[in-house]
XYZ file of C-alpha atoms in Angstrom:
766
model
C -20.093 -15.011 -4.739
C -22.997 -12.736 -5.404
C -20.789 -9.689 -5.114
C -18.618 -10.991 -7.920
C -21.480 -11.340 -10.350
C -21.999 -8.512 -12.806
C -25.433 -6.924 -12.529
C -27.363 -5.375 -15.356
C -28.020 -1.604 -15.425
C -31.051 -0.391 -13.532
C -32.670 1.045 -16.608
C -32.036 -0.096 -20.159
C -33.093 0.905 -23.658
C -36.515 2.390 -23.919
C -36.844 2.699 -20.149
C -34.042 5.258 -20.040
C -35.698 7.250 -22.819
C -39.016 6.987 -21.016
C -37.686 8.372 -17.760
C -35.887 11.159 -19.582
C -39.132 12.123 -21.199
C -40.908 12.047 -17.854
C -38.184 14.021 -16.023
C -39.030 17.704 -16.084
C -35.917 19.804 -15.590
C -37.686 22.964 -14.524
C -36.318 26.360 -15.479
C -36.942 27.703 -11.973
C -38.015 26.220 -8.663
C -41.635 26.403 -7.546
C -40.475 27.670 -4.134
C -36.980 28.729 -3.067
C -35.118 31.322 -0.989
C -33.341 34.216 -2.641
C -32.202 35.726 0.683
C -31.780 33.909 3.985
C -31.153 35.252 7.519
C -27.571 35.573 8.774
C -25.961 35.201 12.171
C -26.142 38.503 14.031
C -25.156 40.130 17.314
C -28.006 42.367 18.496
C -27.765 45.407 20.709
C -30.082 45.187 23.665
C -33.089 47.453 23.728
C -32.525 48.208 20.026
C -34.615 47.045 17.011
C -33.342 44.107 14.934
C -34.230 43.144 11.343
C -33.878 39.565 10.055
C -34.102 39.319 6.260
C -35.869 36.566 4.314
C -36.950 36.658 0.686
C -38.715 33.824 -1.148
C -39.267 33.216 -4.843
C -42.005 30.890 -6.071
C -45.507 30.489 -7.420
C -47.945 32.460 -5.284
C -49.685 32.505 -2.995
C -46.759 32.201 -0.561
C -47.027 32.444 3.199
C -43.999 33.181 5.392
C -43.529 32.425 9.058
C -40.622 32.431 11.543
C -39.471 29.874 14.034
C -37.209 30.478 17.021
C -35.416 27.454 18.453
C -37.891 25.237 16.561
C -41.076 26.970 17.771
C -43.313 29.252 15.680
C -43.145 32.927 16.628
C -46.455 34.511 17.494
C -47.089 37.845 15.818
C -47.334 40.535 18.486
C -46.226 44.062 19.215
C -42.608 42.969 19.482
C -42.456 40.731 16.367
C -43.661 41.757 12.895
C -43.337 39.936 9.542
C -43.191 42.012 6.368
C -44.767 41.004 3.086
C -41.383 40.126 1.614
C -40.810 37.716 4.516
C -38.427 39.755 6.711
C -38.862 39.786 10.504
C -38.607 42.877 12.697
C -37.945 42.589 16.429
C -38.966 45.964 17.833
C -36.895 45.870 21.044
C -34.329 43.152 21.368
C -33.992 41.808 24.898
C -31.623 39.194 26.149
C -33.784 38.494 29.179
C -37.439 39.467 29.418
C -39.632 39.876 32.437
C -41.241 36.462 31.904
C -37.854 34.801 31.672
C -37.895 34.378 27.897
C -35.239 35.742 25.572
C -34.971 37.035 22.048
C -31.728 35.116 21.639
C -31.835 31.815 19.732
C -31.761 30.139 16.318
C -34.176 31.715 13.844
C -35.577 30.031 10.716
C -37.727 31.455 7.957
C -40.541 29.095 6.820
C -42.194 29.608 3.394
C -45.091 27.606 1.963
C -47.234 27.494 -1.170
C -49.336 24.923 -2.973
C -46.263 22.916 -3.981
C -44.844 22.469 -0.508
C -42.918 24.020 2.338
C -39.271 25.085 2.688
C -37.179 26.144 5.691
C -34.232 28.556 5.568
C -30.835 28.025 7.165
C -30.549 28.590 10.899
C -29.445 32.083 11.907
C -27.961 32.418 15.381
C -28.962 35.681 17.092
C -27.034 36.733 20.202
C -27.091 39.819 22.386
C -24.090 42.141 22.453
C -22.189 41.744 25.722
C -18.973 42.827 27.357
C -17.509 40.881 30.267
C -14.770 42.003 32.635
C -11.111 41.617 31.754
C -9.937 38.124 32.608
C -6.285 38.980 31.804
C -5.010 42.315 33.116
C -1.740 43.948 31.990
C 1.172 43.559 34.432
C 4.026 45.927 35.281
C 7.407 45.105 33.743
C 11.036 46.131 34.252
C 13.072 46.216 31.036
C 16.649 47.130 30.228
C 17.200 49.851 27.729
C 17.109 48.562 24.123
C 15.192 45.516 25.361
C 11.637 44.351 24.619
C 8.541 45.218 26.670
C 5.236 43.372 26.329
C 1.785 44.047 27.800
C -1.296 41.849 27.362
C -4.975 42.009 28.215
C -7.886 39.716 27.348
C -11.637 40.193 27.549
C -14.694 38.320 26.222
C -17.516 40.075 24.442
C -19.998 39.973 21.561
C -19.150 41.191 19.063
C -15.407 40.649 19.550
C -14.104 43.731 21.416
C -11.611 46.019 19.711
C -8.502 46.546 21.864
C -6.467 49.764 22.048
C -3.789 51.020 24.462
C -3.173 54.204 26.353
C -0.004 55.503 27.980
C -0.449 57.942 30.781
C -4.143 58.306 29.694
C -3.198 59.132 26.119
C -3.469 56.827 23.083
C -0.220 55.061 22.243
C 1.526 56.533 19.221
C 0.987 53.775 16.641
C 3.024 55.683 14.054
C 6.167 54.726 15.976
C 7.473 51.533 14.378
C 8.736 50.367 17.765
C 5.141 49.967 19.003
C 3.196 46.938 17.720
C -0.504 46.549 18.604
C -1.901 43.089 17.925
C -5.662 42.470 17.585
C -5.343 39.808 20.252
C -4.804 42.496 22.907
C -0.995 42.527 22.975
C 1.225 45.604 22.983
C 4.910 45.080 22.083
C 7.625 47.728 22.458
C 11.019 46.962 20.915
C 14.197 48.930 21.435
C 12.864 50.334 24.702
C 14.052 53.839 25.596
C 14.019 55.820 28.801
C 11.131 57.981 27.589
C 8.937 54.869 27.183
C 8.591 54.606 30.938
C 5.034 55.219 32.192
C 1.628 53.733 32.971
C -0.081 51.643 30.306
C -3.804 50.835 30.189
C -5.852 48.480 27.915
C -9.126 49.787 26.463
C -11.821 47.404 25.060
C -14.936 48.563 23.236
C -17.781 47.043 21.170
C -21.482 47.720 20.640
C -22.145 46.771 24.263
C -19.875 49.493 25.649
C -16.299 50.386 26.677
C -14.157 48.982 29.467
C -10.727 49.904 30.859
C -8.192 47.567 32.372
C -5.979 48.262 35.357
C -2.798 50.237 34.768
C 0.614 48.606 34.392
C 3.954 50.361 34.979
C 6.897 50.185 32.567
C 10.295 50.801 34.169
C 13.418 51.184 32.027
C 16.896 50.643 33.514
C 20.398 51.343 32.180
C 21.702 49.585 29.103
C 23.701 46.371 29.368
C 23.461 45.488 25.733
C 27.172 44.785 25.405
C 26.834 41.651 27.538
C 26.298 38.530 25.408
C 22.945 36.815 25.961
C 21.693 33.585 24.447
C 18.646 33.983 22.179
C 15.406 33.296 24.024
C 11.753 33.298 22.983
C 9.702 35.188 25.542
C 6.328 34.462 23.936
C 5.606 31.886 21.246
C 2.569 31.314 19.010
C -0.643 30.045 20.585
C -3.030 27.436 19.210
C -5.787 29.173 17.211
C -9.125 28.013 15.777
C -10.576 30.403 13.223
C -13.148 30.477 10.450
C -12.267 31.129 6.822
C -11.749 34.761 5.843
C -10.684 35.766 9.357
C -7.199 37.071 10.258
C -4.663 34.944 12.137
C -2.006 36.545 14.366
C 0.859 34.268 15.428
C 2.974 36.031 18.028
C 6.704 35.516 18.529
C 8.794 37.737 20.834
C 12.512 36.937 21.133
C 15.326 38.567 23.115
C 19.089 38.193 23.296
C 22.333 39.959 22.431
C 23.147 40.359 19.684
C 19.518 40.767 18.706
C 18.217 37.400 17.341
C 16.685 37.041 13.911
C 13.121 35.658 13.938
C 11.958 33.367 11.109
C 8.836 31.302 10.449
C 8.255 27.906 8.842
C 5.666 25.128 8.735
C 6.320 21.888 10.567
C 5.158 19.833 7.557
C 7.752 21.526 5.306
C 5.199 23.209 3.034
C 5.906 26.821 2.102
C 3.991 29.481 4.017
C 3.528 31.535 0.861
C 3.504 35.272 0.363
C -0.096 36.191 -0.489
C -1.841 37.635 2.548
C 1.284 37.135 4.698
C 2.701 40.036 6.698
C 5.256 40.372 9.507
C 4.211 42.680 12.325
C 6.911 44.272 14.469
C 10.048 42.208 14.763
C 8.644 38.710 14.353
C 4.850 38.406 14.542
C 3.212 36.560 11.639
C -0.141 37.790 10.352
C -2.181 35.791 7.814
C -5.068 37.747 6.314
C -8.147 36.039 4.871
C -7.214 32.585 6.111
C -8.367 29.494 4.256
C -8.430 25.782 4.984
C -5.041 25.456 3.273
C -3.484 27.570 6.037
C -4.236 24.965 8.713
C -1.100 23.456 10.199
C 1.650 23.791 12.803
C 3.759 26.953 12.544
C 7.280 27.141 13.982
C 8.907 30.373 15.191
C 12.739 30.262 15.317
C 15.028 32.816 17.027
C 18.490 32.589 15.418
C 21.707 34.099 16.767
C 23.241 36.076 13.869
C 26.124 34.335 12.121
C 25.699 31.057 14.004
C 23.484 28.017 14.098
C 22.351 28.699 17.653
C 18.561 28.883 17.651
C 15.499 28.539 19.842
C 12.079 27.473 18.555
C 8.422 27.565 19.594
C 5.375 26.323 17.725
C 1.600 26.696 17.603
C -1.242 25.047 15.686
C -3.632 26.958 13.444
C -6.986 25.303 12.681
C -9.150 26.926 10.012
C -12.774 25.860 9.809
C -14.998 26.272 6.744
C -18.806 26.385 6.908
C -20.749 23.814 4.952
C -21.318 24.473 1.256
C -22.883 22.346 -1.442
C -20.875 20.581 -4.085
C -23.980 18.978 -5.602
C -27.374 20.208 -4.385
C -30.491 18.096 -5.027
C -32.419 18.663 -8.247
C -36.173 18.700 -8.790
C -37.454 15.615 -10.614
C -40.697 14.200 -11.996
C -41.498 10.487 -11.709
C -44.503 8.268 -12.454
C -46.324 6.480 -9.690
C -44.665 3.208 -8.719
C -41.164 4.151 -9.904
C -38.098 5.226 -7.928
C -37.049 8.790 -7.037
C -33.447 9.459 -6.065
C -32.107 12.761 -4.713
C -28.368 13.349 -4.327
C -26.845 15.948 -2.005
C -23.099 16.426 -1.532
C -21.543 19.104 0.687
C -18.061 20.013 1.873
C -16.651 21.937 4.809
C -14.246 21.731 7.730
C -15.143 19.838 9.803
C -17.132 17.424 7.620
C -20.777 18.603 7.440
C -23.653 16.487 8.690
C -26.564 16.061 6.266
C -30.225 16.093 7.232
C -33.275 15.697 4.950
C -36.590 17.510 5.359
C -39.920 16.833 3.690
C -42.102 19.938 3.651
C -40.087 21.319 6.592
C -40.246 18.177 8.716
C -37.289 15.922 9.429
C -37.451 12.867 7.170
C -36.749 9.621 8.992
C -35.687 6.540 7.009
C -37.981 3.540 6.993
C -40.609 1.853 4.878
C -40.130 3.018 1.308
C -37.712 5.800 2.354
C -34.004 4.943 2.216
C -30.942 7.056 3.137
C -27.542 5.854 1.955
C -23.913 7.025 1.716
C -23.923 9.042 4.949
C -27.317 10.552 4.069
C -26.018 11.955 0.781
C -28.529 9.882 -1.217
C -32.275 9.843 -0.621
C -34.200 7.060 -2.383
C -37.984 6.783 -2.425
C -39.445 3.530 -3.740
C -42.080 2.872 -4.875
C -43.429 6.377 -5.352
C -47.000 7.136 -4.383
C -49.078 10.281 -4.658
C -48.330 11.128 -1.021
C -44.609 11.453 -1.785
C -45.110 14.586 -3.860
C -43.458 17.354 -1.809
C -40.488 19.692 -1.491
C -37.416 17.919 -0.102
C -34.561 19.838 1.524
C -30.974 18.874 2.248
C -29.501 20.646 5.302
C -25.696 20.647 5.597
C -24.347 21.843 8.946
C -21.074 21.914 10.898
C -19.561 23.971 13.705
C -18.691 26.791 11.293
C -22.173 27.230 9.817
C -25.054 25.668 7.915
C -26.702 25.835 4.508
C -29.715 24.317 2.786
C -30.899 23.390 -0.698
C -34.333 22.243 -1.828
C -35.796 20.167 -4.669
C -39.336 19.140 -5.562
C -40.654 15.712 -6.411
C -43.568 15.747 -8.859
C -45.547 12.505 -9.110
C -47.335 11.696 -12.372
C -50.745 10.137 -12.017
C -53.145 9.868 -14.969
C -56.166 7.770 -15.853
C -54.490 6.415 -18.971
C -51.927 4.276 -17.163
C -51.908 0.581 -18.118
C -53.345 -2.127 -15.956
C -51.344 -4.548 -13.880
C -49.590 -7.454 -15.688
C -51.259 -10.762 -14.792
C -50.369 -14.424 -14.286
C -46.741 -13.759 -13.416
C -44.778 -17.036 -13.205
C -41.148 -17.945 -12.621
C -39.317 -21.203 -13.399
C -35.744 -22.181 -12.540
C -33.888 -23.327 -15.663
C -30.446 -23.905 -14.151
C -28.435 -23.032 -11.042
C -27.909 -19.493 -12.422
C -30.973 -18.730 -14.603
C -34.709 -18.249 -14.004
C -37.359 -17.578 -16.642
C -40.079 -15.066 -15.720
C -43.278 -14.910 -17.804
C -46.517 -12.914 -17.564
C -49.664 -11.978 -19.447
C -50.794 -8.557 -20.737
C -52.847 -6.281 -18.452
C -56.579 -6.427 -18.753
C -56.974 -2.743 -19.771
C -55.134 0.105 -21.527
C -52.745 -2.183 -23.383
C -52.680 -0.244 -26.637
C -50.212 2.376 -25.347
C -47.794 -0.023 -23.646
C -44.213 0.565 -24.799
C -42.587 -2.153 -22.701
C -42.261 -3.979 -19.408
C -39.802 -3.894 -16.559
C -38.985 -6.981 -14.472
C -37.971 -6.160 -10.900
C -35.510 -8.647 -9.375
C -34.410 -9.077 -5.781
C -32.947 -11.800 -3.668
C -35.653 -12.626 -1.171
C -33.298 -12.128 1.754
C -32.091 -8.683 0.544
C -33.678 -5.349 1.486
C -35.794 -3.503 -1.039
C -33.112 -0.979 -1.966
C -30.949 -3.769 -3.422
C -33.572 -4.515 -6.028
C -32.532 -4.162 -9.667
C -34.426 -4.118 -12.943
C -34.353 -5.508 -16.470
C -36.306 -3.885 -19.316
C -38.242 -6.021 -21.797
C -39.718 -5.066 -25.139
C -43.490 -5.049 -25.521
C -43.084 -7.740 -28.215
C -42.348 -10.451 -25.654
C -43.976 -11.549 -22.420
C -41.076 -13.431 -20.882
C -37.506 -12.808 -19.821
C -34.638 -15.100 -18.797
C -32.836 -13.657 -15.797
C -29.176 -14.707 -15.803
C -26.128 -14.513 -13.530
C -28.039 -15.583 -10.451
C -26.668 -17.430 -7.438
C -27.254 -21.185 -7.163
C -29.644 -22.502 -4.531
C -30.922 -18.968 -3.829
C -34.474 -17.682 -3.500
C -35.464 -14.728 -5.720
C -38.571 -12.546 -5.787
C -39.954 -11.021 -9.016
C -42.720 -8.670 -10.082
C -43.494 -6.883 -13.373
C -44.693 -3.401 -14.375
C -46.106 -2.206 -17.693
C -45.014 1.209 -19.008
C -46.638 3.771 -21.276
C -45.461 7.249 -22.192
C -47.486 8.547 -19.215
C -45.955 6.313 -16.605
C -45.934 2.857 -15.085
C -48.666 0.548 -13.959
C -48.974 -0.671 -10.437
C -46.689 -3.585 -9.615
C -47.963 -7.074 -10.346
C -48.229 -9.769 -7.753
C -44.842 -11.035 -6.606
C -43.593 -14.526 -7.325
C -40.759 -16.280 -5.505
C -38.677 -19.163 -6.798
C -35.255 -20.635 -6.036
C -32.510 -21.435 -8.502
C -31.435 -25.054 -8.874
C -28.821 -26.486 -6.572
C -25.251 -26.884 -7.755
C -22.334 -29.024 -6.613
C -18.954 -27.334 -6.147
C -16.487 -27.003 -8.978
C -13.189 -28.943 -9.022
C -10.642 -27.386 -6.664
C -7.105 -26.439 -7.662
C -4.667 -29.106 -6.409
C -0.917 -28.730 -5.926
C 1.540 -31.423 -4.786
C 5.023 -31.251 -3.326
C 7.388 -34.135 -2.476
C 8.665 -33.515 1.039
C 10.937 -36.581 1.187
C 11.064 -40.155 -0.069
C 7.909 -41.161 1.797
C 5.887 -37.950 2.265
C 3.894 -35.899 -0.277
C 2.262 -32.599 0.685
C -1.088 -31.804 -0.994
C -2.306 -28.184 -1.051
C -5.555 -26.981 -2.613
C -7.759 -23.951 -3.240
C -11.547 -24.010 -3.717
C -13.060 -23.136 -7.057
C -14.601 -19.673 -7.380
C -17.155 -21.002 -9.830
C -20.314 -23.042 -9.412
C -21.716 -24.009 -6.003
C -20.486 -23.282 -2.509
C -18.406 -26.007 -0.862
C -18.758 -27.485 2.623
C -15.549 -29.490 2.660
C -13.091 -31.628 0.699
C -12.380 -35.342 0.204
C -8.897 -36.671 -0.573
C -8.059 -40.062 -2.134
C -4.717 -41.605 -3.129
C -3.412 -44.923 -4.462
C -0.515 -46.558 -6.222
C -0.743 -45.905 -9.937
C -2.630 -48.546 -11.934
C -4.025 -50.238 -8.840
C -7.796 -50.595 -8.491
C -8.427 -49.340 -4.950
C -7.984 -45.839 -3.456
C -7.033 -45.082 0.107
C -9.678 -42.742 1.483
C -11.694 -40.693 1.511
C -9.951 -38.399 3.971
C -12.517 -35.694 4.742
C -11.601 -32.099 5.597
C -13.749 -29.085 6.598
C -13.893 -26.085 4.275
C -11.259 -24.121 6.213
C -8.513 -26.770 5.718
C -6.341 -26.454 2.624
C -3.313 -28.731 3.229
C -2.515 -32.336 4.125
C 0.661 -34.494 4.254
C 0.352 -38.046 2.849
C 2.905 -40.240 4.667
C 4.309 -43.787 4.616
C 4.633 -43.893 0.820
C 6.943 -46.181 -1.160
C 9.735 -44.065 -2.713
C 10.045 -46.446 -5.681
C 6.447 -46.001 -6.883
C 4.211 -43.484 -8.648
C 1.062 -42.366 -6.784
C -2.248 -40.982 -7.999
C -3.827 -38.272 -5.782
C -7.463 -37.203 -6.225
C -9.274 -34.295 -4.511
C -12.906 -33.146 -4.769
C -15.159 -30.623 -3.026
C -18.626 -31.453 -1.749
C -21.722 -29.733 -0.359
C -25.232 -30.718 0.653
C -26.053 -31.456 -2.991
C -23.258 -33.956 -3.536
C -19.674 -34.312 -4.681
C -18.173 -32.132 -7.383
C -15.748 -33.174 -10.080
C -12.328 -34.300 -8.863
C -8.880 -32.948 -9.640
C -6.209 -35.659 -10.180
C -2.425 -35.425 -9.894
C 0.289 -38.092 -10.390
C 3.407 -37.935 -8.217
C 6.652 -39.914 -8.727
C 8.675 -40.203 -5.546
C 11.554 -41.977 -7.364
C 12.377 -39.019 -9.591
C 12.142 -36.640 -6.684
C 14.395 -38.898 -4.580
C 17.005 -39.150 -7.348
C 16.929 -35.440 -7.829
C 17.366 -34.899 -4.101
C 20.385 -37.251 -4.115
C 21.937 -35.477 -7.077
C 21.230 -32.152 -5.546
C 22.370 -33.196 -2.052
C 25.063 -30.948 -0.589
C 28.616 -32.174 -0.023
C 31.544 -31.208 2.164
C 33.327 -29.541 -0.707
C 36.106 -28.059 1.408
C 37.075 -31.392 2.916
C 36.925 -33.250 -0.421
C 38.863 -30.477 -2.103
C 41.594 -30.660 0.518
C 41.899 -34.479 0.166
C 41.789 -34.240 -3.606
C 44.493 -31.594 -3.611
C 46.746 -33.698 -1.363
C 46.387 -36.868 -3.501
C 46.921 -34.949 -6.718
C 50.135 -33.441 -5.370
C 51.548 -36.876 -4.496
C 50.706 -38.300 -7.931
C 52.237 -35.321 -9.735
C 55.367 -35.644 -7.635
C 55.757 -39.339 -8.494
C 55.269 -38.616 -12.207
C 57.875 -35.874 -12.157
C 60.368 -38.140 -10.358
C 59.890 -41.052 -12.724
C 60.188 -38.739 -15.725
C 63.481 -37.342 -14.434
C 64.907 -40.847 -13.881
C 63.909 -41.936 -17.390
C 65.551 -38.871 -18.943
C 68.730 -39.464 -16.930
C 68.896 -43.142 -18.005
C 68.323 -42.265 -21.650
C 70.991 -39.593 -21.430
C 73.518 -42.028 -19.933
C 72.678 -44.812 -22.372
C 72.981 -42.701 -25.484
C 76.184 -41.097 -24.211
C 77.680 -44.486 -23.536
C 76.625 -45.754 -26.946
C 78.295 -42.798 -28.658
C 81.588 -43.467 -26.909
C 81.495 -47.137 -27.939
C 80.952 -46.239 -31.575
C 83.944 -43.882 -31.556
C 86.182 -46.480 -29.939
C 85.159 -49.038 -32.535
C 86.140 -46.777 -35.381
C 89.593 -45.925 -33.932
C 90.832 -49.336 -32.738
C 89.051 -51.743 -35.036
C 92.259 -53.299 -36.585
C 94.686 -53.620 -33.613
C 92.051 -55.027 -31.310
C 90.542 -57.577 -33.666
C 91.561 -60.594 -31.631
C 90.567 -59.113 -28.354
C 87.295 -57.957 -29.849
C 86.449 -61.479 -30.799
C 87.051 -62.666 -27.303
C 85.110 -59.810 -25.772
C 82.336 -60.132 -28.282
C 81.974 -63.755 -27.426
C 81.917 -62.905 -23.761
C 79.484 -60.096 -24.322
C 77.144 -62.305 -26.274
C 77.285 -64.804 -23.524
C 76.773 -62.072 -20.974
C 73.867 -60.536 -22.868
C 72.191 -63.892 -23.179
C 72.433 -64.506 -19.516
C 71.094 -61.074 -18.551
C 74.385 -59.975 -16.915
C 73.349 -61.568 -13.679
C 75.350 -63.764 -11.356
C 75.362 -66.600 -13.879
C 76.999 -64.309 -16.428
C 79.713 -63.442 -13.893
C 80.450 -67.122 -13.394
C 80.489 -67.630 -17.134
C 83.103 -64.908 -17.501
C 85.181 -66.514 -14.796
C 84.954 -69.818 -16.675
C 86.009 -68.038 -19.880
C 89.081 -66.780 -18.036
C 90.310 -70.200 -16.736
C 88.636 -73.091 -18.493
C 90.408 -75.140 -21.098
C 89.461 -74.742 -24.721
C 88.894 -71.003 -24.345
C 91.243 -68.147 -24.989
C 92.680 -66.577 -21.892
C 92.191 -62.807 -21.769
C 95.325 -60.886 -21.052
C 94.612 -58.984 -17.862
C 97.335 -56.531 -18.542
C 95.819 -55.629 -21.858
C 92.440 -55.200 -20.290
C 93.916 -53.164 -17.477
C 95.818 -50.947 -19.896
C 92.729 -50.507 -21.980
C 90.596 -49.312 -19.071
C 93.372 -47.228 -17.581
C 93.801 -45.489 -20.913
C 90.115 -44.827 -20.998
C 90.193 -43.235 -17.624
C 93.339 -41.194 -18.323
C 92.665 -39.850 -21.800
C 88.907 -39.848 -21.641
C 88.728 -41.892 -24.809
C 87.065 -45.213 -25.061
C 89.566 -47.975 -25.989
C 87.164 -50.739 -25.082
C 85.931 -51.585 -28.532
C 87.002 -55.093 -27.816
C 84.233 -55.160 -25.239
C 81.302 -54.330 -27.593
C 77.688 -54.715 -26.557
C 74.851 -55.311 -28.876
C 72.646 -52.201 -29.445
C 69.478 -54.013 -28.632
C 70.889 -55.533 -25.519
C 72.153 -52.189 -24.354
C 68.857 -50.426 -24.819
C 67.016 -53.098 -22.866
C 69.247 -53.252 -19.834
C 67.206 -52.518 -16.737
C 68.263 -49.634 -14.563
C 68.964 -51.763 -11.532
C 71.370 -54.010 -13.525
C 73.969 -51.323 -14.122
C 75.520 -52.581 -10.885
C 76.418 -55.796 -12.729
C 78.463 -53.808 -15.205
C 80.329 -52.153 -12.378
C 80.992 -55.610 -10.956
C 82.378 -56.657 -14.285
C 84.666 -53.681 -14.396
C 85.884 -54.537 -10.924
C 86.575 -58.070 -12.017
C 88.535 -56.884 -15.014
C 90.526 -54.326 -13.102
C 91.153 -56.571 -10.075
C 91.491 -60.149 -11.270
C 91.794 -62.914 -8.667
C 95.296 -63.576 -7.340
C 95.289 -67.150 -8.516
C 94.512 -66.182 -12.061
C 97.243 -63.580 -12.056
C 99.775 -66.049 -10.869
C 98.805 -68.458 -13.577
C 99.102 -65.798 -16.202
C 102.581 -64.757 -14.983
C 103.754 -68.329 -15.043
C 102.480 -68.624 -18.527
């Protein structure tokens, strides 16, 4: 929680102006190097000069150290007035077993302090024997021949080649001499045959390798050969500004084309890039940006056939400063901070020196950020010195110096007295003090120094206070935490000594209400999830309560440790609403609770409405039922239309018959009408049939002439005209005849067309 609180600046208001006034940005250093020794390779038995020049306020004394030990001035070692060292006769190994080889440092000192130069490595020139000798080769004409030799020496030996004891003609473009000791001959001819020898020379001397024989045979260039890389690039580790040679020798027929690329896809570039011979890549003045994996490819012309080889180039850069330390001036009792930032490849290691001695952290000395920041607090008179930052890696070292000046005058104010602190709340403490006993007239303000008692001194911070007040409320503190305070008085000359320290703890604080979330799992389970509050006091655990809404008693508490954040409440009634309450607690008590109401009924109804269904099955059943119903409706509709069509057709025929035969058939119409009325009243059922039979034979009724009826219906069938007007039906009766009773009408027709035999006999007799 403390990390989340915003701290006040270290120096505010007048304090910043005060320190700016006290900080002397000097135009030039009191003591610094203008020329430092360099790494050298010395020739044995020859004199050697190491240069060192110092600029500063005299008197200045200069001394030299070798491998950390002071050099004694004798007949072999002399120091000039400008600081340079002369070694009269450099020896790698002396009679007493000592050596002039080692790491040399120039040490300069004056009244302000002592500084040490960078380390200069001095080595003797040497030449070892060849560890790789050239070997004889047999090459076909127009092929490629390659010789190699390797030898160690200081400085790096220069390699040349001889053929038959004469220097190789380097003006011939077919001959490529690489600084790595490789001789390549392309397009070999018969006259290239001979003995080749490697020659190495440096300041230590000259050495010759063994001879190697080159034999050239007849040409077989017309025979196809797959491209092949004889020698690919080697892994190299160089320092910036050196030259990198990446070798690539390929053979084949037709002659392969050699190309270069980087494995990471970045372009190689063109500046400082040169191709030697038929495929060797040379990078002049290499930099860190040239580090990477390089790929040599031998391509068969006109095809995609290719062979590849790769090598890694590592470029190291010696340490150099991005931000060297600066000289500063500080009053006694304040804080001095030096910053030193360096870069290089690999990453430089930083070391601090005080007056030439390694500065170890501890006490009031603090090193932070990988030794890039040096903090001294509180400053005393003994801290006045020259401080150096040494940056060093495998490629080299460098140094930079800065001076700390400590102000100490008799006019500084006295120490503030009666310092007291009182906790006002869990996050605020009031600090008060009284004026110093002496030198109060020049006080321009006070500074309260604040630190959690458990924190180290370097985590201390400050708040500035005007001289018009003798108290300050310190805010944004942590609850239930012990803090230590002290006060300093400031004048334009510097700060007083620190007052006595006072320690007090902020008030305790209960935790804040946690965030509570609820989720209905099913009709009887509710899941409660919570998060602790980031405000107020720290929590030790949580307590959960729940009850039916509007009931007096809670179930609980259910206590959880601080690492639990979820709980399922079970066996709930799905028809009720529940109240859930959660609070956090610590050693100081319970915090405020967070309350949520949960209705299981609404959630259950929603789950029912949202429940999935077997839509495919229901759809199939629904489709089947719908098809049956539609089929029935279509059938019934067709029957109704057919009936209506028949009825209205039949009615039309009756109307026409009535108009044509109204007069001749009057008597018969009356009889039929009477029968029809009787038939309509009886619903044309079996009773109506009996009634018609009675009308045909009973006394008191007219007897219908069967011949007339027969002729009437026969005429209807023959001429397709309706002559049955005598058998008229009422419109209403006709429209209301049920469909299944048309059979009765057909029965009637049968009766009229086929009268009973008895009736016919009676009629004939009549």
